[in-house]
Short mmCIF file of C-alpha atoms and ligand atoms in Angstrom, two decimals:
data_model
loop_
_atom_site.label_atom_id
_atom_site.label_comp_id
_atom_site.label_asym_id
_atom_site.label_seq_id
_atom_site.Cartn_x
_atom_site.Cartn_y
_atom_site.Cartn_z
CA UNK Z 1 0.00 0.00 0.00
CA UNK Z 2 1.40 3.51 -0.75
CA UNK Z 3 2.25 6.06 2.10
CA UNK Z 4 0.22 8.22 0.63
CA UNK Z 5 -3.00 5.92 0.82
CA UNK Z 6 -2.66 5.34 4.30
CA UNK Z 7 -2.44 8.93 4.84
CA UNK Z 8 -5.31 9.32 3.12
CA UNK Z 9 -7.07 7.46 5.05
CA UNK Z 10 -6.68 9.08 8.47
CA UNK Z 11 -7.25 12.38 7.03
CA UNK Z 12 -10.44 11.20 5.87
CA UNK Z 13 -11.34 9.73 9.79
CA UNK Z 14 -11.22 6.03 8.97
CA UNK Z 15 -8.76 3.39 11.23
CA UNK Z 16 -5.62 2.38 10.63
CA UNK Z 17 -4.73 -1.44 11.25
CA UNK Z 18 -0.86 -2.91 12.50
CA UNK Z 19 -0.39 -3.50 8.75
CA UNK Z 20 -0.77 -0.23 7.49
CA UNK Z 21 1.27 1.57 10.74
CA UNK Z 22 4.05 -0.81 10.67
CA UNK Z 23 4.88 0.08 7.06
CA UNK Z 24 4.53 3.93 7.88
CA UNK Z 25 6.84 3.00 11.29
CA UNK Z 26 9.32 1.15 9.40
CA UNK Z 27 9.71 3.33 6.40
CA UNK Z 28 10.31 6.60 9.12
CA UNK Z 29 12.97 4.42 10.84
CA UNK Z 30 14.73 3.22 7.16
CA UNK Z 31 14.31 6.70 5.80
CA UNK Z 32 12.36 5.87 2.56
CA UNK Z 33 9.18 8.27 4.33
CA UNK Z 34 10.10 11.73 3.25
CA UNK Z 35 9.79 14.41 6.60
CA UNK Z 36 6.97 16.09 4.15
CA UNK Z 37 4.69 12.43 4.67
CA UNK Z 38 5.89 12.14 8.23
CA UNK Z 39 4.32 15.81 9.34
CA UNK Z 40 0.97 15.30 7.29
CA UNK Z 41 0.44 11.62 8.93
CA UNK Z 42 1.34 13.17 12.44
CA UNK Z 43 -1.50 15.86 11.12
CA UNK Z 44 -3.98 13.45 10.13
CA UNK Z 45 -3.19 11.34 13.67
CA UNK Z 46 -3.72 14.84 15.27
CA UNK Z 47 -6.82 16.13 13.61
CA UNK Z 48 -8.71 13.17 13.83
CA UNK Z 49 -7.51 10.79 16.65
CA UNK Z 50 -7.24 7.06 17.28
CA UNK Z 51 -9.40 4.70 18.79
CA UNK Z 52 -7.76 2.62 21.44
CA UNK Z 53 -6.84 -0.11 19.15
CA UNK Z 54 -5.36 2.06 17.07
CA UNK Z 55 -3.46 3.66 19.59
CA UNK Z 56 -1.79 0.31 20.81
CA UNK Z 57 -1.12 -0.94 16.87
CA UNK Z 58 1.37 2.66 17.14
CA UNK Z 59 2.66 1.77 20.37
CA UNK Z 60 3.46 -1.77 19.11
CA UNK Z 61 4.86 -0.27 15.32
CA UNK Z 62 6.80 2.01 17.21
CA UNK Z 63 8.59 -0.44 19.88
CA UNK Z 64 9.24 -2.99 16.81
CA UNK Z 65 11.10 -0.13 14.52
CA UNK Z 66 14.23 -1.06 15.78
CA UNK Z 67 15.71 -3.20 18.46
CA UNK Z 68 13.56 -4.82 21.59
CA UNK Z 69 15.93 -5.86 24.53
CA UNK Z 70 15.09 -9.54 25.61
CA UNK Z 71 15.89 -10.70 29.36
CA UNK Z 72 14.93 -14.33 28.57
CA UNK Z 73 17.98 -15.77 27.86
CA UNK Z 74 19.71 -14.07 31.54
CA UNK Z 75 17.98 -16.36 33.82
CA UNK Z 76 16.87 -13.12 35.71
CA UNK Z 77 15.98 -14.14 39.88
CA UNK Z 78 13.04 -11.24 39.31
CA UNK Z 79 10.88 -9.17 37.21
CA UNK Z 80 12.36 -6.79 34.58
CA UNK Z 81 10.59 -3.50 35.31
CA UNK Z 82 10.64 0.36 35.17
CA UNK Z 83 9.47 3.41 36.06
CA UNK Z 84 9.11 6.41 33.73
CA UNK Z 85 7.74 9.97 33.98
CA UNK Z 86 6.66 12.99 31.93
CA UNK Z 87 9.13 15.57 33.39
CA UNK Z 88 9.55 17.80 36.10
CA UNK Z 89 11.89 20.45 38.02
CA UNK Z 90 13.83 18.89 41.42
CA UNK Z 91 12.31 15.10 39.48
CA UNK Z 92 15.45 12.74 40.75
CA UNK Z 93 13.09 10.49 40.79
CA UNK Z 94 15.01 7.80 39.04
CA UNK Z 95 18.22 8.20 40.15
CA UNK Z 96 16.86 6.93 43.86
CA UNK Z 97 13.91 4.45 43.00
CA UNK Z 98 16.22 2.48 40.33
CA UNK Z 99 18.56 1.07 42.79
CA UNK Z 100 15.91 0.62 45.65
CA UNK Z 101 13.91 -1.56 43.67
CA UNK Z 102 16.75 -2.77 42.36
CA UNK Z 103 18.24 -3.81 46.24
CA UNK Z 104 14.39 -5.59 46.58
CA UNK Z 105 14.85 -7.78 43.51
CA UNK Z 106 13.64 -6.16 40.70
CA UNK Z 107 15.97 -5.40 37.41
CA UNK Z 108 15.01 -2.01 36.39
CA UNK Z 109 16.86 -1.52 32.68
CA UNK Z 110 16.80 2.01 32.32
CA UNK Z 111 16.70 4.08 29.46
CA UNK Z 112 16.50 7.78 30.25
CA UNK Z 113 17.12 11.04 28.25
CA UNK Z 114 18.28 14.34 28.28
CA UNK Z 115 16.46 17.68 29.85
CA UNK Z 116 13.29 19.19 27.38
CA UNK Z 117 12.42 22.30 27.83
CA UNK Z 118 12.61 23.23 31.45
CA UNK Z 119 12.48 19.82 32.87
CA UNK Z 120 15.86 18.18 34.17
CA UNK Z 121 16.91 15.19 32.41
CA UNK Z 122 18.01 12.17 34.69
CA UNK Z 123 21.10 11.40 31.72
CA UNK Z 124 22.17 15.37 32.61
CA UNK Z 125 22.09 14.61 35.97
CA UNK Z 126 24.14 11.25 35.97
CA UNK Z 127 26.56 13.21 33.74
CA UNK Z 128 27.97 14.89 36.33
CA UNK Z 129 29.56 11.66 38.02
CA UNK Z 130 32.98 12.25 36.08
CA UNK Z 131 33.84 8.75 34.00
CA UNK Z 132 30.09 8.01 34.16
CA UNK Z 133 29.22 6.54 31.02
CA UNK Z 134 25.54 7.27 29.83
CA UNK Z 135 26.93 4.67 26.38
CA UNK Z 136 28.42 1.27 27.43
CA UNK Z 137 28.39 -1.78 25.35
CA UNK Z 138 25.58 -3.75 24.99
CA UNK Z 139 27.10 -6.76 27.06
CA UNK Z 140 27.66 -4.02 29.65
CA UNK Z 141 24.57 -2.44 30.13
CA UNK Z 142 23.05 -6.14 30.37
CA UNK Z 143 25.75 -7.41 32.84
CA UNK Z 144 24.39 -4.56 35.47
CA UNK Z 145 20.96 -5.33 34.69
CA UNK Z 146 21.50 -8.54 35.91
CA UNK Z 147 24.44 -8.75 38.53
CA UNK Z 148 23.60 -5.00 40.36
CA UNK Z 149 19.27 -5.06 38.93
CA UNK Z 150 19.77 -1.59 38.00
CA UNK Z 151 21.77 0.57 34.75
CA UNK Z 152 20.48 4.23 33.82
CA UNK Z 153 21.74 4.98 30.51
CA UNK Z 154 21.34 6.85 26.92
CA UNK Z 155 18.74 5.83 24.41
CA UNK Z 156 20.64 4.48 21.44
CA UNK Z 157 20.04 4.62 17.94
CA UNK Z 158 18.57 1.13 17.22
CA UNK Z 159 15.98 1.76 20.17
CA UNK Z 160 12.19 2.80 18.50
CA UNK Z 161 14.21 4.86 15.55
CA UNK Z 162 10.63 5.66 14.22
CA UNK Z 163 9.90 8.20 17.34
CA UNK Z 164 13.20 10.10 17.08
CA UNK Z 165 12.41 10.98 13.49
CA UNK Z 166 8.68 11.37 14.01
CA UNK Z 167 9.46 13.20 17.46
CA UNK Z 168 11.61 15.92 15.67
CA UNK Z 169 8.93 16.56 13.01
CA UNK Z 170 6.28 16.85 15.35
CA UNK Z 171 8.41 19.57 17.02
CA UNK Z 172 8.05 21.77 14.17
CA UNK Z 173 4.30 20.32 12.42
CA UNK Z 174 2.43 21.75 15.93
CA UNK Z 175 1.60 18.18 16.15
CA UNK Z 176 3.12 17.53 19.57
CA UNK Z 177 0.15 17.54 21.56
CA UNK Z 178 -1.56 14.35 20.65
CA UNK Z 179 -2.23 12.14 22.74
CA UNK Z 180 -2.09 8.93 21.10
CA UNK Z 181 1.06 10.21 19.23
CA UNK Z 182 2.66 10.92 22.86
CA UNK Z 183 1.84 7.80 24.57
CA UNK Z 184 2.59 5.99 21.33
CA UNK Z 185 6.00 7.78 21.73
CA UNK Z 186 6.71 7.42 25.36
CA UNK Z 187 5.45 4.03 25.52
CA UNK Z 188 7.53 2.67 22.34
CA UNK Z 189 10.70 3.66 24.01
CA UNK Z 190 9.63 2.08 27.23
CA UNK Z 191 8.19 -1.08 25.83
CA UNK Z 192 11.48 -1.64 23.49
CA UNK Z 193 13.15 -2.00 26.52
CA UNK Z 194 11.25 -5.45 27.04
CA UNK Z 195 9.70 -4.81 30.21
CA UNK Z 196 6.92 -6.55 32.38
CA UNK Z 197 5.95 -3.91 34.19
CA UNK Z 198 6.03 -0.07 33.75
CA UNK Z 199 4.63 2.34 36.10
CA UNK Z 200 4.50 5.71 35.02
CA UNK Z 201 4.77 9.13 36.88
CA UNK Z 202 2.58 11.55 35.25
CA UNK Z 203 2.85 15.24 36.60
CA UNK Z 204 0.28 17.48 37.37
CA UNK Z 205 0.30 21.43 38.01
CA UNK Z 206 2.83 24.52 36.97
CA UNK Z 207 5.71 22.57 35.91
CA UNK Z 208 3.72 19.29 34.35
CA UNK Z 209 4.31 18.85 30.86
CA UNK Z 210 0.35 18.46 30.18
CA UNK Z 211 -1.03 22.25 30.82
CA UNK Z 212 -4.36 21.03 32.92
CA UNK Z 213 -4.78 18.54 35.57
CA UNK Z 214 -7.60 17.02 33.31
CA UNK Z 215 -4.92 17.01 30.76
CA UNK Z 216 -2.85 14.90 32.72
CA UNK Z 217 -5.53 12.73 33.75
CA UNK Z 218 -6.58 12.22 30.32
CA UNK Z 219 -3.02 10.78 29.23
CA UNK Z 220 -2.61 9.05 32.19
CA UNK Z 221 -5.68 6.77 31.70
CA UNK Z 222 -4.40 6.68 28.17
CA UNK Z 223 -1.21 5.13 29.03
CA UNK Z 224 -2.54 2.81 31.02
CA UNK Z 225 -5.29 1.66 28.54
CA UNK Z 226 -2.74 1.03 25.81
CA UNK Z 227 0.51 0.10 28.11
CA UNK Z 228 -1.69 -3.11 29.23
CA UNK Z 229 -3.35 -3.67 25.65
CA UNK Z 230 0.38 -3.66 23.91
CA UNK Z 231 1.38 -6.45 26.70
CA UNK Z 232 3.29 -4.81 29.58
CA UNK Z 233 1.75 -4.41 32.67
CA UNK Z 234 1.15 -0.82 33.46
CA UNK Z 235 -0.30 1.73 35.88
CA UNK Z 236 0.03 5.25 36.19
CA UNK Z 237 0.44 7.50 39.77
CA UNK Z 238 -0.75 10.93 39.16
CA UNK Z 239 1.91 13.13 40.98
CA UNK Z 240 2.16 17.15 42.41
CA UNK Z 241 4.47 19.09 40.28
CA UNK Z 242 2.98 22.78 41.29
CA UNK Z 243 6.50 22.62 43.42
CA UNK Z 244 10.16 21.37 42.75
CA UNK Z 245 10.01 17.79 44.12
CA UNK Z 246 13.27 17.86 45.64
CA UNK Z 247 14.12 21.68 47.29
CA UNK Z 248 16.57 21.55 44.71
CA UNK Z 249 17.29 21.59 40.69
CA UNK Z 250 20.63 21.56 38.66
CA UNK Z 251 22.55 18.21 38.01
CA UNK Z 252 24.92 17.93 40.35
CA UNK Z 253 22.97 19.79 43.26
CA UNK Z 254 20.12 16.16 42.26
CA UNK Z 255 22.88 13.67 42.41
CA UNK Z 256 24.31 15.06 46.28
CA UNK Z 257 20.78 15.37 47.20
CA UNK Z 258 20.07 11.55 45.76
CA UNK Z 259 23.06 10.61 48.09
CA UNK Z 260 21.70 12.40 50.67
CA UNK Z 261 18.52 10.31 50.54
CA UNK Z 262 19.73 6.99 49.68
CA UNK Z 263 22.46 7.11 52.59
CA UNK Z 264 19.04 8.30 54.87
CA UNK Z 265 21.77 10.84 56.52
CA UNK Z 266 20.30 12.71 59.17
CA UNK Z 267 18.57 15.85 57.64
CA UNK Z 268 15.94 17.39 59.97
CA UNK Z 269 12.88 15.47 59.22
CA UNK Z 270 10.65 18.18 61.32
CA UNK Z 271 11.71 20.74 58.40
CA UNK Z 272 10.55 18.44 55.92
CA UNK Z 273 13.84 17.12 54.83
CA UNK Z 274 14.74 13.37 54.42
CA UNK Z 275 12.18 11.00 54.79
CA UNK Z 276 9.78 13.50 55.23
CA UNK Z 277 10.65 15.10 52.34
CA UNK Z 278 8.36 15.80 49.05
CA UNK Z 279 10.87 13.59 47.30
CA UNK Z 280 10.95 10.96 49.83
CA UNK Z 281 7.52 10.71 49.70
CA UNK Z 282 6.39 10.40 45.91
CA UNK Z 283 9.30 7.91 45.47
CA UNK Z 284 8.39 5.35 48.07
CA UNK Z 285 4.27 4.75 46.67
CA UNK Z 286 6.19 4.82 42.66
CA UNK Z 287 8.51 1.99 43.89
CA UNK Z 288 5.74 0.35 45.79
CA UNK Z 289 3.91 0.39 42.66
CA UNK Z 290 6.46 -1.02 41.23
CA UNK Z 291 7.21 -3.90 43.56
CA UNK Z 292 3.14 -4.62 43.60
CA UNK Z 293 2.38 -4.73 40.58
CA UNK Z 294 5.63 -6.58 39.40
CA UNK Z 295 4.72 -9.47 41.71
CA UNK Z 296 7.60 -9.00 43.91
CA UNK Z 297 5.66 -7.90 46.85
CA UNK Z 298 1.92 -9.61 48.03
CA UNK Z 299 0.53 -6.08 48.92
CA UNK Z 300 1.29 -2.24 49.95
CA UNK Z 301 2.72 -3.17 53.40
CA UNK Z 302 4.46 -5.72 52.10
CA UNK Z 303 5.97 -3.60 49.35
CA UNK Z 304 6.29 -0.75 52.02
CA UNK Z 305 8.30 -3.17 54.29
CA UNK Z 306 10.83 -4.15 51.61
CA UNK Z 307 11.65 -0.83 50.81
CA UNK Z 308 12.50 0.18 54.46
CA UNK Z 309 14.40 -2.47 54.75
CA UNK Z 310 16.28 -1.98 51.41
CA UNK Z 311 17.15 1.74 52.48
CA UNK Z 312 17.72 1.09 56.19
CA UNK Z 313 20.19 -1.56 55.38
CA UNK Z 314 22.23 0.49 53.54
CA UNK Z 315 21.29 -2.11 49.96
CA UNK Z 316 19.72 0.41 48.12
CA UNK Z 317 22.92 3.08 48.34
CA UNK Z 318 24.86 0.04 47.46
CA UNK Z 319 23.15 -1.05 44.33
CA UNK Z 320 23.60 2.86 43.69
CA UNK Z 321 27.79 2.85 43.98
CA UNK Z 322 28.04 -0.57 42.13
CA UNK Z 323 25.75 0.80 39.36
CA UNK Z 324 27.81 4.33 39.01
CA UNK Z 325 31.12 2.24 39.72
CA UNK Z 326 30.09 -0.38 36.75
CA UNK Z 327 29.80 2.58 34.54
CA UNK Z 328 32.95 4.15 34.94
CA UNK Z 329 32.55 6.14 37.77
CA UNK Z 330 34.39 6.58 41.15
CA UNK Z 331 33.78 3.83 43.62
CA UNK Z 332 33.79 6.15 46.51
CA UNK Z 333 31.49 8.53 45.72
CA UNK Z 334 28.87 7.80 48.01
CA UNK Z 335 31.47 8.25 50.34
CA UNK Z 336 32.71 11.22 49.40
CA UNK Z 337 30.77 12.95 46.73
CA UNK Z 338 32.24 16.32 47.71
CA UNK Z 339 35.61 15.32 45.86
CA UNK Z 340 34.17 14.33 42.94
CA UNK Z 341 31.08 16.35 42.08
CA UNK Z 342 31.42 19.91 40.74
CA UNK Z 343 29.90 22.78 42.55
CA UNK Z 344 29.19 26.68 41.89
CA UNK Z 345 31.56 29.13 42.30
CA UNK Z 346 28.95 31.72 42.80
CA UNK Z 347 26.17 30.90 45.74
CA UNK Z 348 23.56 33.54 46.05
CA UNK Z 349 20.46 34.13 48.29
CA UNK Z 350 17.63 35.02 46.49
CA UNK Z 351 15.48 36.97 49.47
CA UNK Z 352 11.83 37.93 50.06
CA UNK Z 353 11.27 41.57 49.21
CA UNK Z 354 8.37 41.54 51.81
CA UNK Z 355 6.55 39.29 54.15
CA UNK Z 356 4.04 36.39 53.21
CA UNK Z 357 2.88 33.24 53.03
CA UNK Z 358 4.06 30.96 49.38
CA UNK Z 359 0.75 30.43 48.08
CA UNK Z 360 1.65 29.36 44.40
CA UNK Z 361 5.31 28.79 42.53
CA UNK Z 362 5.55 29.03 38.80
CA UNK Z 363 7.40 25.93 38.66
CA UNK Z 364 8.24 26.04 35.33
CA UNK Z 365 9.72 29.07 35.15
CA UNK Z 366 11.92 27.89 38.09
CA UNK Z 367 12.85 25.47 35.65
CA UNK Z 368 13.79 27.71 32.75
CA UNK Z 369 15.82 29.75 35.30
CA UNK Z 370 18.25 26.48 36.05
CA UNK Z 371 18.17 26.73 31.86
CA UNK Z 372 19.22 30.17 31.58
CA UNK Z 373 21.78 29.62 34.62
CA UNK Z 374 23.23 26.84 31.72
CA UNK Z 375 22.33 23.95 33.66
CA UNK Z 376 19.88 22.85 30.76
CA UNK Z 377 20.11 23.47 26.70
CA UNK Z 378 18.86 26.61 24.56
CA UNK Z 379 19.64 24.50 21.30
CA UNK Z 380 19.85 20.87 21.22
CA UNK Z 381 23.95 19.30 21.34
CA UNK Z 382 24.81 22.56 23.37
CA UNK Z 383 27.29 21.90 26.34
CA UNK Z 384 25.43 22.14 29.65
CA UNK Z 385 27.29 23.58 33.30
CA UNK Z 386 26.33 20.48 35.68
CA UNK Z 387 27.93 22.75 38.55
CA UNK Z 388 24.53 25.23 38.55
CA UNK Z 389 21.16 25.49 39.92
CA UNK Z 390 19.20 26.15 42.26
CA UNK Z 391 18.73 25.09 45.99
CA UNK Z 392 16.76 25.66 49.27
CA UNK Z 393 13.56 26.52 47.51
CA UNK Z 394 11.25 27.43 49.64
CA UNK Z 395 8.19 25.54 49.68
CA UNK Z 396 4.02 26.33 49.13
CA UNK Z 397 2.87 26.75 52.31
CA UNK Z 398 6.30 28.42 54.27
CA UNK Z 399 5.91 31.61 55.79
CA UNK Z 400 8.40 34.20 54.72
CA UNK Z 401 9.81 37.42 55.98
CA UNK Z 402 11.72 40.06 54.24
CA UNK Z 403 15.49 39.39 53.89
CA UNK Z 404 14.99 35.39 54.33
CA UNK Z 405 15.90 33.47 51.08
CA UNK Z 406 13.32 31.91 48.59
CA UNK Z 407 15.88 30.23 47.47
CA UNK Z 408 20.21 30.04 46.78
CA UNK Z 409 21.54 30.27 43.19
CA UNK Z 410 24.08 28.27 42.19
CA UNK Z 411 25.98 30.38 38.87
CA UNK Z 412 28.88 30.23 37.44
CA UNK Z 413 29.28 33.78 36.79
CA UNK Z 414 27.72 36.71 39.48
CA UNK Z 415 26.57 38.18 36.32
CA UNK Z 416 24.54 34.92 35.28
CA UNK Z 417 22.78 34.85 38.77
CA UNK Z 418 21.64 38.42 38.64
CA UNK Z 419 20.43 37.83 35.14
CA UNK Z 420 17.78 35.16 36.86
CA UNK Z 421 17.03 36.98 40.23
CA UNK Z 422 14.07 38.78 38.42
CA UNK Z 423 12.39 35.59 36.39
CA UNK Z 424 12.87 33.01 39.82
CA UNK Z 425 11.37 35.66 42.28
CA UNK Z 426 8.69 36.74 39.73
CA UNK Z 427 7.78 32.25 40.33
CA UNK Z 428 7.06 32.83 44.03
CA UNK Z 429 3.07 33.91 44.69
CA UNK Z 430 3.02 35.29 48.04
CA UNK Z 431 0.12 35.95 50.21
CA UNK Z 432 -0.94 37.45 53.15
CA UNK Z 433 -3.00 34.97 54.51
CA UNK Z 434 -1.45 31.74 55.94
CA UNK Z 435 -4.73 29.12 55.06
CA UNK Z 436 -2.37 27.90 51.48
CA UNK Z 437 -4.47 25.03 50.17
CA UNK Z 438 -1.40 22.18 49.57
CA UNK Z 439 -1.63 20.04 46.84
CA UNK Z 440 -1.05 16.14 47.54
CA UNK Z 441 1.55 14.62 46.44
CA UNK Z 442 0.15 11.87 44.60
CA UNK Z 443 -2.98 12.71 42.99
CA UNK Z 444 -4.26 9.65 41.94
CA UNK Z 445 -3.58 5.82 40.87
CA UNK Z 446 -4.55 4.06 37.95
CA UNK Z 447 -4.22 0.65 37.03
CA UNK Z 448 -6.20 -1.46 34.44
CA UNK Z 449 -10.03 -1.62 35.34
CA UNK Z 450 -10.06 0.71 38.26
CA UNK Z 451 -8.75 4.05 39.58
CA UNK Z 452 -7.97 5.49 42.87
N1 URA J 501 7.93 12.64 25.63
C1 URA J 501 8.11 11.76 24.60
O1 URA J 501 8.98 10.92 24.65
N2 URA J 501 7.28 11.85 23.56
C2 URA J 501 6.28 12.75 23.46
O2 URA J 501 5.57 12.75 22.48
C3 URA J 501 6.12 13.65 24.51
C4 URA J 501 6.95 13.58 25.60
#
């Protein structure tokens, strides 16, 4: 059948079947589609939809452009599973839950990327363990999965090559926001990675990468509609991104702060640090997720139980050093990460002009401002400073007086920090009431056939 007719066909409102999509998704990954084809199918797709079916025929096209990992022949001990979110600001997420569920049996192969827009990328972040390879061999990348359960690394080019050249022509054809086009995308990377379960983290409020909580809600029940028709097991936790997650953002600032947590050093919990931290608390009910639905635990408790024990024992850091250590970095940086991870020459307080209570943060402008301090790209390939960011946000809810700090820049230059001051304090809402409605932190749950 010709391109052209298949196009056709979706422009004119009828359904495509797995035949017709897995000759569109293998001619985008071989090159023989044209980027002219490739922008009016993603049109058609936009304009008119796909039913459910559909949607998981795209998902499936997608995952089988290129390479799909196999754990079979390994003789794994436990489930091969993941976790995978829609992007945030302070989201280091990943770089804590992969070795936790990792030190309670699971083997989490994980394929990450790079920052978009003004959400951190957990491949940035790594990227500041010097010798850290985001690259390794094949034979490498499976030896962790296996021997340590956890290795974050790089998408490479034989993984779903159909969404990197679809992805960039959306870009620039308006046709990004689609939402069988983005789960089809998200999910074809995730399922190529040959996984039994997925659990997703989709973000809700200023920094989400869907623009309304019914937005988010809407993809979320789409991803786990087509996840579980295309074969993987997957549910969705709705999480609170109308805040950093972490009271920090900037690569290096994540990775000390993911040390921080997975050595359970004592920060004051009564200040909300630690385990009673934001962070703390999204990333234990993901990995429980993870560990329930995977099989590997009987129930919440259960799953709940395993992790303690996993981070009180000191497992979970450990998975951590072996995985970083495996991959070329230092095998004492859990030790000391101070002597090998960069910081900021320039540190400086970012005060309250006048008293109030935080009522709202622009999260995503906090997020551009880490950008614009060169911790994340203007143009895709440029060079990014891992040494800058931003730290001690303040948080919704904290009561503020003049001359105490909504937050500390981390900059490179003093120039580069006073070139953000206006942008990250114009993010801060402050009121003069203290009754701040807090968001939870996780929203919602959705599995297959019911939602909490
Ligand atoms: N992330 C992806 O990988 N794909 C999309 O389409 C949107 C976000």
């Amino acid at each position: 059948m010709l391109t052209q007719e298949i196009i056709r066909r979706k422009r004119d409102g009828q359904t495509l079947n797995r035949q017709m999509l897995d000759l569109v998704m293998r001619g985008i990954a071989d090159g023989s589609i044209g980027d002219a084809q490739i922008g009016a199918f993603a049109m058609a797709v936009y304009l008119n939809g796909m039913n459910r079916d559909e949607a998981v025929a795209l998902t499936e096209s997608i995952r089988d452009s290129g390479q799909v990992m196999r754990w079979d022949d390994l003789d794994l001990a436990g489930p091969v599973l993941d976790k995978h979110s829609t992007g945030g600001v302070g989201d280091l997420v990943s770089l804590v839950l992969g070795p936790w569920v990792a030190a309670c049996g699971g083997h989490v192969p994980m394929v990450s990327g790079r920052g978009l827009g003004h959400t951190g990328g957990t491949l940035d972040k790594l990227e500041s363990i010097p010798g850290y390879d985001v690259t390794p061999s094949d034979e490498t990348f499976r030896r962790l999965v296996k021997d340590v359960g956890v290795a974050i690394i790089g998408q490479t080019g034989s993984l779903a090559p159909a969404d990197k050249r679809l992805y960039g022509v959306r870009d620039v054809t308006a046709t990004v926001e689609s939402i069988p086009l983005i789960v089809a995308s998200i999910l074809g990377k995730k399922l190529a990675c040959g996984l039994e379960t997925l659990v997703m983290d989709v973000k809700v409020g200023s920094g989400a990468f869907m623009p309304t909580e019914e937005a988010s809600r809407e993809l979320a029940e789409a991803i786990v509609a087509i996840g579980c028709g295309a074969g993987t097991k997957t549910s969705v936790l709705l999480t609170d991104m109308n805040q950093p997650l972490a009271d920090c953002a900037g690569n290096s600032l994540e990775v000390f702060e993911a040390l921080r947590l997975l050595r359970g050093d004592g920060r004051n919990e009564e200040r909300g640090e630690g385990r009673n931290s934001r962070l703390y608390r999204v990333t234990r009910p993901l990995a429980a997720e993870m560990l329930l639905q995977s099989g590997i635990a009987s129930d919440t408790e259960d799953a709940e139980a395993r992790l303690d024990r996993a981070l009180d024992s000191g497992e979970a850091l450990e998975r951590f050093s072996r995985m970083v250590h495996g991959l070329g970095g230092p095998a004492d940086l859990a030790e000391r990460p101070e002597d090998h991870l960069a910081t900021a020459p320039i540190t400086i307080d970012l005060d309250a002009d006048r008293a109030g209570c935080i009522s709202a943060i622009d999260t995503r402008s906090l997020g551009l401002g880490v950008v614009e301090l060169g911790g994340g790209r203007r143009n895709a390939g440029d060079a990014i400073d891992h040494r800058v960011g931003l730290s001690h946000i303040a948080a919704l809810g904290q009561r503020v007086e003049p001359g105490q700090p909504l937050l500390r820049i981390h900059a490179a230059e003093r120039a580069d920090a006073e070139a953000v001051t206006q942008r990250l304090r114009r993010a801060f809402t402050l009121s003069e009431t203290d009754d701040v409605a807090i968001p939870p932190l996780v929203h919602a749950t959705l599995r297959e056939g019911q939602s909490a």
